[in-house]
Coordinates of C-alpha atoms in Angstrom, one line a residue:
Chain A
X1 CA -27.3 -29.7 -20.5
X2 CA -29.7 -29.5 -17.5
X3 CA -28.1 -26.6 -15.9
X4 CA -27.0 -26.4 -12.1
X5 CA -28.9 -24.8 -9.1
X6 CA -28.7 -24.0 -5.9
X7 CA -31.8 -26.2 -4.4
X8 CA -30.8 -26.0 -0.2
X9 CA -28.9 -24.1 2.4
X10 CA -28.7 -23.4 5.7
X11 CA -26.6 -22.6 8.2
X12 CA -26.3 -24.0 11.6
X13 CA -26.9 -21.6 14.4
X14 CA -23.5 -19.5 15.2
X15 CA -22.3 -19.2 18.9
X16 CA -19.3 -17.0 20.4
X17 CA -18.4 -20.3 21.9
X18 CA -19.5 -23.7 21.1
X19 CA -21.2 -25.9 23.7
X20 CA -18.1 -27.6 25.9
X21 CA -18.1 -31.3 23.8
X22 CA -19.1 -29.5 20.4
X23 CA -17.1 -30.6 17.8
X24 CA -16.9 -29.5 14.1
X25 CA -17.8 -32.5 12.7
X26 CA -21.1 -32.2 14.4
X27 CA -21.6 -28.4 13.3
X28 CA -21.2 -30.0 9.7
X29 CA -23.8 -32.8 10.3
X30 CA -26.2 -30.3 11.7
X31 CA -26.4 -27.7 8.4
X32 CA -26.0 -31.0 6.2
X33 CA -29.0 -31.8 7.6
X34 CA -30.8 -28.9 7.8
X35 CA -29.9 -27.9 4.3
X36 CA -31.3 -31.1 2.8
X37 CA -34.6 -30.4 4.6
X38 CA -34.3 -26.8 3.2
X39 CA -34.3 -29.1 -0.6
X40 CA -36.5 -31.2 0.0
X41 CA -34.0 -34.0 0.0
X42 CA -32.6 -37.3 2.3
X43 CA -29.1 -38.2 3.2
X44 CA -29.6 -40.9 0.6
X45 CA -30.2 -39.1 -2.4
X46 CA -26.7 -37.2 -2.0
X47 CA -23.7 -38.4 -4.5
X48 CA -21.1 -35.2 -3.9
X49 CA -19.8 -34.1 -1.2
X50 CA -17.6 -31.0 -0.7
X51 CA -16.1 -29.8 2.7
X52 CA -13.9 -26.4 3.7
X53 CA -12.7 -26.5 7.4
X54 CA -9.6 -25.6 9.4
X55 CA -10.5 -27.7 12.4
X56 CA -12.3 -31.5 11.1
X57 CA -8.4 -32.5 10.7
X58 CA -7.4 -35.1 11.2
X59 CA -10.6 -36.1 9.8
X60 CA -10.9 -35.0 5.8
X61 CA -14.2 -35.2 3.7
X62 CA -14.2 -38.9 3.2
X63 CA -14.0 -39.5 6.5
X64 CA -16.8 -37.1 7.3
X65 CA -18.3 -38.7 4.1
X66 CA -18.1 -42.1 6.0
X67 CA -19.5 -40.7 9.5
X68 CA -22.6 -39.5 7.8
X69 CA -23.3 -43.2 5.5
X70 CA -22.7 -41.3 2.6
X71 CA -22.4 -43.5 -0.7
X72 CA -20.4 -41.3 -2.9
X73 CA -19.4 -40.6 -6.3
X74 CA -17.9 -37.0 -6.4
X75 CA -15.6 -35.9 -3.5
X76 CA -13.8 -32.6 -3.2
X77 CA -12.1 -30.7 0.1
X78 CA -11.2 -27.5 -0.2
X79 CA -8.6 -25.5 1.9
X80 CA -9.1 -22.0 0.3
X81 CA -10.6 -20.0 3.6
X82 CA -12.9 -17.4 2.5
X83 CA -13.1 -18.6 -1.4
X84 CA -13.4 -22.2 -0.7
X85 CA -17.6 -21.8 -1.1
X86 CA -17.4 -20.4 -4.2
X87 CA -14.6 -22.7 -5.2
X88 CA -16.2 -25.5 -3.8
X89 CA -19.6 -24.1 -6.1
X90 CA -18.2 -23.8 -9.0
X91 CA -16.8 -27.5 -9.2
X92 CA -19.7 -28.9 -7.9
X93 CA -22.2 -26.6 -10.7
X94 CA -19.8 -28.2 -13.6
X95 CA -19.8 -31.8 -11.7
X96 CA -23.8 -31.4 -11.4
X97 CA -24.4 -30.4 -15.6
X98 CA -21.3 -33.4 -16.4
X99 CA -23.5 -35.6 -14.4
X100 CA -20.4 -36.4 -12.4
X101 CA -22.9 -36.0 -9.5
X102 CA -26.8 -35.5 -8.9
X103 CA -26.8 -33.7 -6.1
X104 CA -23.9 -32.4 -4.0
X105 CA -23.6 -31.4 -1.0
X106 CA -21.0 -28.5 0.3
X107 CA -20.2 -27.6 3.7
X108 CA -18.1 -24.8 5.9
X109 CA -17.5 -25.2 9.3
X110 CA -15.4 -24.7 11.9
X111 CA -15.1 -24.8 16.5
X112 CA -11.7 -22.7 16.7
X113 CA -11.5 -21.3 20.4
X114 CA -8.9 -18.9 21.0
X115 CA -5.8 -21.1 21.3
X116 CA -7.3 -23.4 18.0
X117 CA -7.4 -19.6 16.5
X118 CA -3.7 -18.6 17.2
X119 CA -2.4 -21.6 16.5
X120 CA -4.0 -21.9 13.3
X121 CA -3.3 -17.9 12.3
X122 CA 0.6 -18.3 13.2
X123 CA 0.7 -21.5 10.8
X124 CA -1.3 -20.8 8.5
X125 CA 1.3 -21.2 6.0
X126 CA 5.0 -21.4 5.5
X127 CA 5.9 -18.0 4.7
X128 CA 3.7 -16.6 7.8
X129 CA 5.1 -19.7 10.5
X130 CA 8.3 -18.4 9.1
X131 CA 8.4 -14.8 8.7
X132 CA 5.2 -13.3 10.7
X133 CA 4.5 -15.5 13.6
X134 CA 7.8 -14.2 14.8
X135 CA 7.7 -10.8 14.7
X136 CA 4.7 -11.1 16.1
X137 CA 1.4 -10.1 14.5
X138 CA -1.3 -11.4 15.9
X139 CA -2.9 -13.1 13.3
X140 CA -4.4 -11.1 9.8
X141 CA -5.9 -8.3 12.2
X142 CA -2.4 -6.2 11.9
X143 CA -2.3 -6.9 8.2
X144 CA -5.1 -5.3 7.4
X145 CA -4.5 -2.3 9.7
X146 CA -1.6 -1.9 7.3
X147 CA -4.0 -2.1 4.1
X148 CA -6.8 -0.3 5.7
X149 CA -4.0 3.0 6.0
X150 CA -3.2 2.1 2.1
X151 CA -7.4 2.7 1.6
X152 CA -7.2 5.6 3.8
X153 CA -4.8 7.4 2.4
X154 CA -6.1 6.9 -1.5
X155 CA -9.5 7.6 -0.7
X156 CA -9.0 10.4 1.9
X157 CA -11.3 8.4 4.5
X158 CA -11.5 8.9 8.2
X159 CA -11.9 6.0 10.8
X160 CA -16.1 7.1 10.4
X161 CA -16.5 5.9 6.9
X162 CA -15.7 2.1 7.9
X163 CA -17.6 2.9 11.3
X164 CA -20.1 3.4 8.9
X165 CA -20.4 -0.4 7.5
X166 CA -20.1 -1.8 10.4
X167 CA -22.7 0.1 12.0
X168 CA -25.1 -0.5 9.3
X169 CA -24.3 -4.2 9.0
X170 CA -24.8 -4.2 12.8
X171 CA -28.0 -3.0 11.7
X172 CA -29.0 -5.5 9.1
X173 CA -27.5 -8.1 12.2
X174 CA -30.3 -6.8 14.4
X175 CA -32.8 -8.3 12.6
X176 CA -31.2 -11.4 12.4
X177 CA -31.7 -13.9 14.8
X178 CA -28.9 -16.1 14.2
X179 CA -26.8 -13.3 14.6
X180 CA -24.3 -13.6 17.1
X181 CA -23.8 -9.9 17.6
X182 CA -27.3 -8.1 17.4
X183 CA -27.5 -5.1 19.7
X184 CA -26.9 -1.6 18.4
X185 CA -24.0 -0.6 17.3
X186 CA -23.1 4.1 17.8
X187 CA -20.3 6.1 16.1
X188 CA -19.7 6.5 19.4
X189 CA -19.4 2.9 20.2
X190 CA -17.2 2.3 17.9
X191 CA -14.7 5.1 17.8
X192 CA -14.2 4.2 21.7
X193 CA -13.8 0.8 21.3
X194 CA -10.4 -0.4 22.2
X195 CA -7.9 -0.3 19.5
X196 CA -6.6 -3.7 18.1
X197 CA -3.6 -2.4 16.1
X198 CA -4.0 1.3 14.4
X199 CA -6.5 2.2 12.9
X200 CA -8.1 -0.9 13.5
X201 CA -10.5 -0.8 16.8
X202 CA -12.4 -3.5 18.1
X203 CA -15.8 -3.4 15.4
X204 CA -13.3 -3.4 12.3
X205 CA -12.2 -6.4 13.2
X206 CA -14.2 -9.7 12.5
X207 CA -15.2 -12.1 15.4
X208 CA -14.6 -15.5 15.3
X209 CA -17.8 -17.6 16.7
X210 CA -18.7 -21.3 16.0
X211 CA -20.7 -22.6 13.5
X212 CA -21.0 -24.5 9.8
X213 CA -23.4 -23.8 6.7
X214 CA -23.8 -25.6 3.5
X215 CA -25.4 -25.5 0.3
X216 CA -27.3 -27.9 -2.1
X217 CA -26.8 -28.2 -5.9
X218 CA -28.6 -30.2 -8.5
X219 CA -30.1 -30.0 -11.5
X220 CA -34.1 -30.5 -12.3
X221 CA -35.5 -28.7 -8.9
X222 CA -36.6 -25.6 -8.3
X223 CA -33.6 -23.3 -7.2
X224 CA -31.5 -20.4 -7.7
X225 CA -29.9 -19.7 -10.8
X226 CA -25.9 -19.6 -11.0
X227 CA -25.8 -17.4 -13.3
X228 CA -22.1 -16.3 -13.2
X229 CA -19.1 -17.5 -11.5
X230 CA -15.8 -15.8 -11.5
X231 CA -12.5 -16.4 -9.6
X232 CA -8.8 -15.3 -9.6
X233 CA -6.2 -16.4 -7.4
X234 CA -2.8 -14.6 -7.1
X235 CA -3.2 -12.0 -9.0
X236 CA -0.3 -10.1 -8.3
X237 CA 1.9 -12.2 -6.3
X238 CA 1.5 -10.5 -2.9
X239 CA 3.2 -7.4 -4.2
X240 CA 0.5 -5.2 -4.8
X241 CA -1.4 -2.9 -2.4
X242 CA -3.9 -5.2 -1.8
X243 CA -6.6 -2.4 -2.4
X244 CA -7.8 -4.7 -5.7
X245 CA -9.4 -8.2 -5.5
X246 CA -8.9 -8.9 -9.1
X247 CA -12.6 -9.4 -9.9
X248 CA -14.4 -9.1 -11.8
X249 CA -12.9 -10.8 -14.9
X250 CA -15.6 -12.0 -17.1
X251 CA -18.1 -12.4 -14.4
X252 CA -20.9 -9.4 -15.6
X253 CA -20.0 -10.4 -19.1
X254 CA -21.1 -13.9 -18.5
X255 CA -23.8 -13.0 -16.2
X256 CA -25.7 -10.9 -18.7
X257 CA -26.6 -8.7 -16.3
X258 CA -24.6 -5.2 -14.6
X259 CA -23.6 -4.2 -11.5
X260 CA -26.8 -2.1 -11.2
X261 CA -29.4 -5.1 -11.7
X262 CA -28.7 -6.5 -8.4
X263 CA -31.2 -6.2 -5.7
X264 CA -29.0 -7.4 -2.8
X265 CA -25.1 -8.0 -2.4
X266 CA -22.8 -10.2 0.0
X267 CA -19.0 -9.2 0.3
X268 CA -16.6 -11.2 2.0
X269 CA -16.7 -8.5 5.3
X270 CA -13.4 -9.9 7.5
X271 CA -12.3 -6.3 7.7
X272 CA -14.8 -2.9 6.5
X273 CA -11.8 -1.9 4.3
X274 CA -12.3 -5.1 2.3
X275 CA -16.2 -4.5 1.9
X276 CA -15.5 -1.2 0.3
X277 CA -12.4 -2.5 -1.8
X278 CA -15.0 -5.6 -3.2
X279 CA -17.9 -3.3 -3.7
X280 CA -15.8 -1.2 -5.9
X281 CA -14.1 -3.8 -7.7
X282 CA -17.3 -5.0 -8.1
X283 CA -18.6 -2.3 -9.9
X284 CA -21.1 -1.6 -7.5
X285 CA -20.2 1.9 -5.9
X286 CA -21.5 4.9 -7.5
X287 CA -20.4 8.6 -7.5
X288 CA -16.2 9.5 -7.0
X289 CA -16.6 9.7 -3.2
X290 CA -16.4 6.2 -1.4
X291 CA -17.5 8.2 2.2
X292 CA -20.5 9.1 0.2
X293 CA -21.4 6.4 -1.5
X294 CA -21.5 4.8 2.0
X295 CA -23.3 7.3 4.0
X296 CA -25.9 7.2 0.4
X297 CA -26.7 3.9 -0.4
X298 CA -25.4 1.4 2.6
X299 CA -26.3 3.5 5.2
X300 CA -29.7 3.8 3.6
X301 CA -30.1 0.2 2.7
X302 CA -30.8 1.7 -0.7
X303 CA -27.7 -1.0 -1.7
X304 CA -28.5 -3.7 0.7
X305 CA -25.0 -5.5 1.8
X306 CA -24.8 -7.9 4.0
X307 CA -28.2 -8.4 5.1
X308 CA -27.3 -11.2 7.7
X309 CA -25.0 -8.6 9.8
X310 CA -22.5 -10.0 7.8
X311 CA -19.4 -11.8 9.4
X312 CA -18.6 -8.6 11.3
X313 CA -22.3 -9.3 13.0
X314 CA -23.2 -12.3 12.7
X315 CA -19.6 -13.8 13.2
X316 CA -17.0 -15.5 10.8
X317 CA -16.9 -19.4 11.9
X318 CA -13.9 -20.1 9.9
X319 CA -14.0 -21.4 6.7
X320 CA -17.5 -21.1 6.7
X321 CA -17.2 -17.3 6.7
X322 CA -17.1 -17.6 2.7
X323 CA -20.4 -19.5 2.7
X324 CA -22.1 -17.2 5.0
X325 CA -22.7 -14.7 2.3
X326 CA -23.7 -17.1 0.1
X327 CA -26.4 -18.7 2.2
X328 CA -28.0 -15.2 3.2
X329 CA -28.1 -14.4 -0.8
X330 CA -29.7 -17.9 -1.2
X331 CA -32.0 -17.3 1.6
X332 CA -33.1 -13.8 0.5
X333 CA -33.9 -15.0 -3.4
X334 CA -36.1 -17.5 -2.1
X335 CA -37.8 -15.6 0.3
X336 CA -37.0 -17.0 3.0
X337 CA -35.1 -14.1 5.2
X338 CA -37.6 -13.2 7.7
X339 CA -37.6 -9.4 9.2
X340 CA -34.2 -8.8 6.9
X341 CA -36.1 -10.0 3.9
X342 CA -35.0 -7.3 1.0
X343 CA -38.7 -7.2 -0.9
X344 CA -38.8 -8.6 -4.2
X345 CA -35.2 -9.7 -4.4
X346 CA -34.3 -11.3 -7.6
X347 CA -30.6 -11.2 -8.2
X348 CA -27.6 -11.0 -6.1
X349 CA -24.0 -11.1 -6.1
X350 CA -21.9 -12.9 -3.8
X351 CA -18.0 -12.3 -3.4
X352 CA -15.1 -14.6 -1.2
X353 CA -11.7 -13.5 -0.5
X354 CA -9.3 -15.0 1.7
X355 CA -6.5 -17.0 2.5
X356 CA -4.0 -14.4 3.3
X357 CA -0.7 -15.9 1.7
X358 CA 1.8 -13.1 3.2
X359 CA 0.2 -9.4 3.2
X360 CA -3.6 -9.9 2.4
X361 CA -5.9 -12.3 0.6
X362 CA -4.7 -14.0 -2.4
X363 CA -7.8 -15.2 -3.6
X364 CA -10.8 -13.7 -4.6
X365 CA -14.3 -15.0 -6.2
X366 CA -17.7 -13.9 -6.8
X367 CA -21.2 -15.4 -8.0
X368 CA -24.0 -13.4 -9.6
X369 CA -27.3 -15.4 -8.4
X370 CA -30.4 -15.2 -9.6
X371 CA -34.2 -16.1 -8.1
X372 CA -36.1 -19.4 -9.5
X373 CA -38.5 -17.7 -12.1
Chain B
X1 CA 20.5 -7.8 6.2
X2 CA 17.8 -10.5 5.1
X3 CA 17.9 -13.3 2.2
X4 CA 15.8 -12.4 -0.6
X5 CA 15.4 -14.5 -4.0
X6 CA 17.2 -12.8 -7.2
X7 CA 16.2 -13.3 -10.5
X8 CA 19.6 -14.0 -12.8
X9 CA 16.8 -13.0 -16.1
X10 CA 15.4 -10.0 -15.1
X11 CA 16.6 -8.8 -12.0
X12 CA 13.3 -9.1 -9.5
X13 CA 13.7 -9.6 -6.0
X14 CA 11.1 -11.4 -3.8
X15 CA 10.9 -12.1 -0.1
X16 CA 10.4 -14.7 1.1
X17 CA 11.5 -16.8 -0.7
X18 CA 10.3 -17.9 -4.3
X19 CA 10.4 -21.0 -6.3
X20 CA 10.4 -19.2 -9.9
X21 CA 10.4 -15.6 -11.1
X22 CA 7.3 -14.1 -10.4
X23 CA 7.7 -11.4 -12.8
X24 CA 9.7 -13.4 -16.1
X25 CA 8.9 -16.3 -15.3
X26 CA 12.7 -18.0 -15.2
X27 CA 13.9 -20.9 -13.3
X28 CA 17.2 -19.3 -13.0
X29 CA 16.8 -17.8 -9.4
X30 CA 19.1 -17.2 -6.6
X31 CA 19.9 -16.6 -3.2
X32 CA 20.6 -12.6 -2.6
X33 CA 20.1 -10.0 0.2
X34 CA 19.3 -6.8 1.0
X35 CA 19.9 -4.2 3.9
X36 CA 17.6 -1.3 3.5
X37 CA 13.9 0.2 2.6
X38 CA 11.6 2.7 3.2
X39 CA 8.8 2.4 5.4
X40 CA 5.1 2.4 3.1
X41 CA 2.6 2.5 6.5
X42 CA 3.2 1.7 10.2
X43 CA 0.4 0.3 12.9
X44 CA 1.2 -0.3 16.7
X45 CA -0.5 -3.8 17.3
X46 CA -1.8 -3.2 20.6
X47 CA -3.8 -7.0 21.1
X48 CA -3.6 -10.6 19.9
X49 CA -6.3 -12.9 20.0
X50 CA -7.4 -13.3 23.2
X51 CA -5.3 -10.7 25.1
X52 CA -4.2 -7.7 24.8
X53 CA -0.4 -6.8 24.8
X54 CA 1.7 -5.4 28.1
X55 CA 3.8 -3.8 25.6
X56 CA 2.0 -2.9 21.5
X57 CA 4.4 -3.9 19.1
X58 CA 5.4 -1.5 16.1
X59 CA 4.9 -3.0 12.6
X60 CA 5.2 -1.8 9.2
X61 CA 5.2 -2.3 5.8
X62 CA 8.4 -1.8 4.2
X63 CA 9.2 -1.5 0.9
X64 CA 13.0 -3.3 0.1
X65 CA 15.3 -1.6 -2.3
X66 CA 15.0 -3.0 -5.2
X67 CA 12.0 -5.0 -4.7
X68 CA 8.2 -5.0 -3.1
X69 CA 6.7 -4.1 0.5
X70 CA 7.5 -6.6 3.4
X71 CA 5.8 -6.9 6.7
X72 CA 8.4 -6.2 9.4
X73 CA 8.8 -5.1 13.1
X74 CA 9.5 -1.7 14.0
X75 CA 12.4 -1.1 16.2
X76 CA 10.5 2.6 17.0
X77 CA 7.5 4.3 15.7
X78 CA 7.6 5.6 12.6
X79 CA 6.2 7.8 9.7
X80 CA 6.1 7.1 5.8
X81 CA 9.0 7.5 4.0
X82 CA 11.3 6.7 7.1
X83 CA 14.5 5.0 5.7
X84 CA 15.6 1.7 7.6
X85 CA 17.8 -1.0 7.8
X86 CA 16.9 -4.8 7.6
X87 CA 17.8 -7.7 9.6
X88 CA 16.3 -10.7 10.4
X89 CA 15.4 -11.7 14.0
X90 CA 14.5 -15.2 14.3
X91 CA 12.5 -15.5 10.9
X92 CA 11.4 -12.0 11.8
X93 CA 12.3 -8.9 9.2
X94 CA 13.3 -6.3 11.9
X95 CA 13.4 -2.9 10.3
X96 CA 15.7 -0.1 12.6
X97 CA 14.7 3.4 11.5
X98 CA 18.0 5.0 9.8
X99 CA 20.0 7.6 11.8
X100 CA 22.7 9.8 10.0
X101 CA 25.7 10.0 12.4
X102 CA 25.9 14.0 13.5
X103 CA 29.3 15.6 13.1

């Protein structure tokens, strides 16, 4: 079986706000396009299409699928947030080696301004409309105050360690120029910013901006190896502490390669609890102490994460927040990262988490990747 | 108090509501209740999106007798381990901090 790559991606240019008139079916259009180029391929030589978004509705993938001419064969939406691109990618790698599809196309995008955003966080599904809307909570920020105390408390950390990811993903965002938040981030910055709900200040918390990016697979081109995928959804039925993803599973098993071969990492970042919970689930933190590990080897960009800025930089637009990650690891095994690029980058892992069912995200899923020989 | 599922196999309780045991796996679940828990971590939320609040709300994460944490609101500030009663306001779990009458 002609095996699955990666062959395109791009990401269309986030903005805090979208131009008045912007919608999100024109986002997706834009990094469609601009990830064919990125391939090497036309509209016309595109059989699969998959699409995450919380704001094309009432328009779904077919009908975006018929706005863009597309003659299909494989057809997939996907509603799962922050895990929907890794979802999406591992359908569309088994579809590709099947031969289900040639080449597929997978997009993330979302416009949400702030009323889009409140509306979609207080329904985002029955057992928040029912039983968190009303108390209120203002959307997953006050969640994950709650989980970010749980961290806290096990790990003995103080506000400074998670000050210190997002300063040094504010960092990485600075040499980024499709970051939407570039300019340097202090200690002091952040431990004054306003609180959002305790201990959560204003740089813990991820900004919502406006954008789409999308990803190419097909077999026999030159592209970046897949060459692990693992998932798990509802792993503990909400009753846990949240402070475990449930990765890895098999993923370093089937990879072939540790936690220690790879050159550059994306975590989901919505919250810098959640960087610290993957990285460690992940297998990727070093030492006993996480306040160390972070000062040692993020800090120091000996473990590069998050190169883009991340979403707490560069912005989460939506659903596409999962495929952000996943685009910068793309980018930076293909050399193709500009000032950020990590030198010699050959394998990288990429996580998604989301889709915060009642007290944090029940799903969780990570890719190992690996540079085109 | 506030309605919680009860399972008539093996005794887990879930809010909200479940469809099957989470834990055994049974069909054979029920309507319950409960009335009281213990507070696991607390946060004021002081903004929503887009605005910040004239008045910060207390939340919490309450574990229910018998069962798992919840997400409620606060009727006070308060620490971990802080016993409370449950109600349900409007959809919302409503946790009021315990107080032993003095004699």
């Amino acid at each position: 079986v002609a095996e699955a790559l990666i062959v395109g991606a791009a990401e269309s240019p986030y903005r805090r706000r979208a131009e008045p008139g912007t919608t999100t079916a024109q986002l997706l259009r834009d990094a469609f396009l601009r990830a064919l180029a990125s391939a090497g391929l036309e509209p016309r030589d595109v059989d699969g299409l998959g699409v995450a978004s919380f704001s094309l509705a009432p328009d779904h993938a077919i009908d975006l699928a018929w706005r863009l001419g597309l003659r299909l064969r494989w057809l997939t939406e996907d509603t799962n947030g922050g895990a929907s691109a890794l979802n999406m990618l591992a359908h569309a790698r088994r579809a590709v080696e099947a031969g289900d599809a040639d080449v597929v196309v997978l997009l993330a995008g979302d416009v949400l301004g702030t009323d889009d955003f409140r509306r979609l966080v207080d329904g985002y599904n029955v057992a928040t409309r029912d039983h968190l809307a009303p108390l209120p909570f203002g959307g997953p920020n006050s969640l994950f105050a709650l989980l970010t105390r749980r961290h806290m408390l096990r790990h003995g950390l103080a506000r400074e360690t998670y000050g210190a990811v997002a300063i040094a993903q504010r960092a990485w965002a600075g040499l980024n120029p499709g970051a939407v938040y570039r300019a340097p981030l202090t200690m002091v910055d952040y431990l004054s910013a306003p609180l959002v709900a305790d201990p959560l200040g204003r740089f813990d918390c991820v900004p919502i901006v406006c954008g789409a990016d999308a990803v190419v697979v097909a077999r026999d081109r030159p592209g970046v190896r897949i060459r692990a995928l693992a998932a798990s959804y509802n792993p503990d039925g909400q009753e846990g502490d949240g402070l475990v993803s449930g990765l890895p599973g098999r993923l370093w098993e089937d990879a072939g390669v540790g936690p220690g071969d790879m050159d550059l990492v994306s975590v989901y970042d919505d919250y810098p609890a959640m960087v610290l919970v993957q990285l460690a689930d992940l297998g990727l933190v070093s030492g006993e102490s996480l306040a160390r590990f972070v000062d040692t080897e993020i800090a120091t960009r000996r473990l590069p994460v998050n190169t883009s800025g991340g979403q707490l930089s560069a912005g989460q637009a939506g659903a596409a927040g999962g495929m952000h990650g996943l685009v910068e690891a793309v980018l930076q095994l293909r050399g193709q990262a500009g000032h950020r690029q990590v030198g010699g980058a050959r394998t990288a892992v990429v996580s998604g988490y989301g889709m915060v069912a009642y007290r944090y995200g029940a799903c969780a899923n990570a890719a190992v990747l690996e540079a085109a020989p | 108090v506030i309605p919680i599922t009860v399972c008539a196999g093996c005794d887990a309780r879930f809010f909200p509501e479940r469809l099957l045991c989470a834990r055994c796996g049974s069909s054979e679940v029920a309507l319950g209740e409960v009335s009281g828990g213990v507070v696991e971590e607390a946060t004021l939320l002081r903004r929503v999106p887009g605005a910040a609040l004239l008045n910060a709300v207390p939340l919490g994460s309450v574990r229910f007798d018998g069962g798992h944490p919840i997400i409620v609101r606060l009727d006070q500030r308060a620490e971990r381990g802080a016993r409370v009663e449950l109600e349900l306001d409007g959809g919302a779990p409503v946790a009021r901090l315990y107080r032993r009458e003095s004699t």
